[in-house]
């Protein structure tokens, strides 16, 4: 399974950005996909997750109401729409996949990872 993120960049506080994660390979193994983020010196933290069957979602409290996770199964692509961005959203964002249906929030529960895309929000 290969995951490739895109869409990161430099924006101002209050702006919006949409991240994409293109998947390829044995994607039938994946039942949940998620977004995580990491800043230097800190642990990778959960942002959002979605089931591949149905549209069950889960969000971190810090992004609830501002970020929306979605998927396009026909294009094997995962999205993260980020609105009302704040400087504290600055991080490298990673997409991830796991082979079971639970919407887990711990990075070690995910077996597949992309290389990350940088999001920088200036104040």
Steps between C-alpha positions, in 0.01 A plus 500: 500500500632844407366826638600837354387826657472833320345841547707642782634854493532835672178681587384772736291452811133468408572357156401158369703217350411156364738210533480192280637151546520277194508128572622217281599136529308253714253758625236233566697433820404841638178540700570830675703799385610788712694823515766569759732793550836558661715796597873468579564377851144380555323172453288436196140585583165383367295741289216305339402156373235350273379149419536386139158333513234749605600844619567460868739770613690605808680829571744639750339756726740767379374480140133404549279741306790639295638195317308248292632161393353342188581242234442424138506123470483512119825698494658327801558840653464633853447870574530733795322832460646744751315825567566785743861397527697611805876535551484202736387285206850536356649151463593227258178318416503128431234270364486147636307179453412202712351160430225492765177699530555671833558876477819498703693812598840348583766511226622149583155365403565602139716284275522715189639853481572769246806721496321810631423848372589825677227740606610837633252754634629850561339737747 
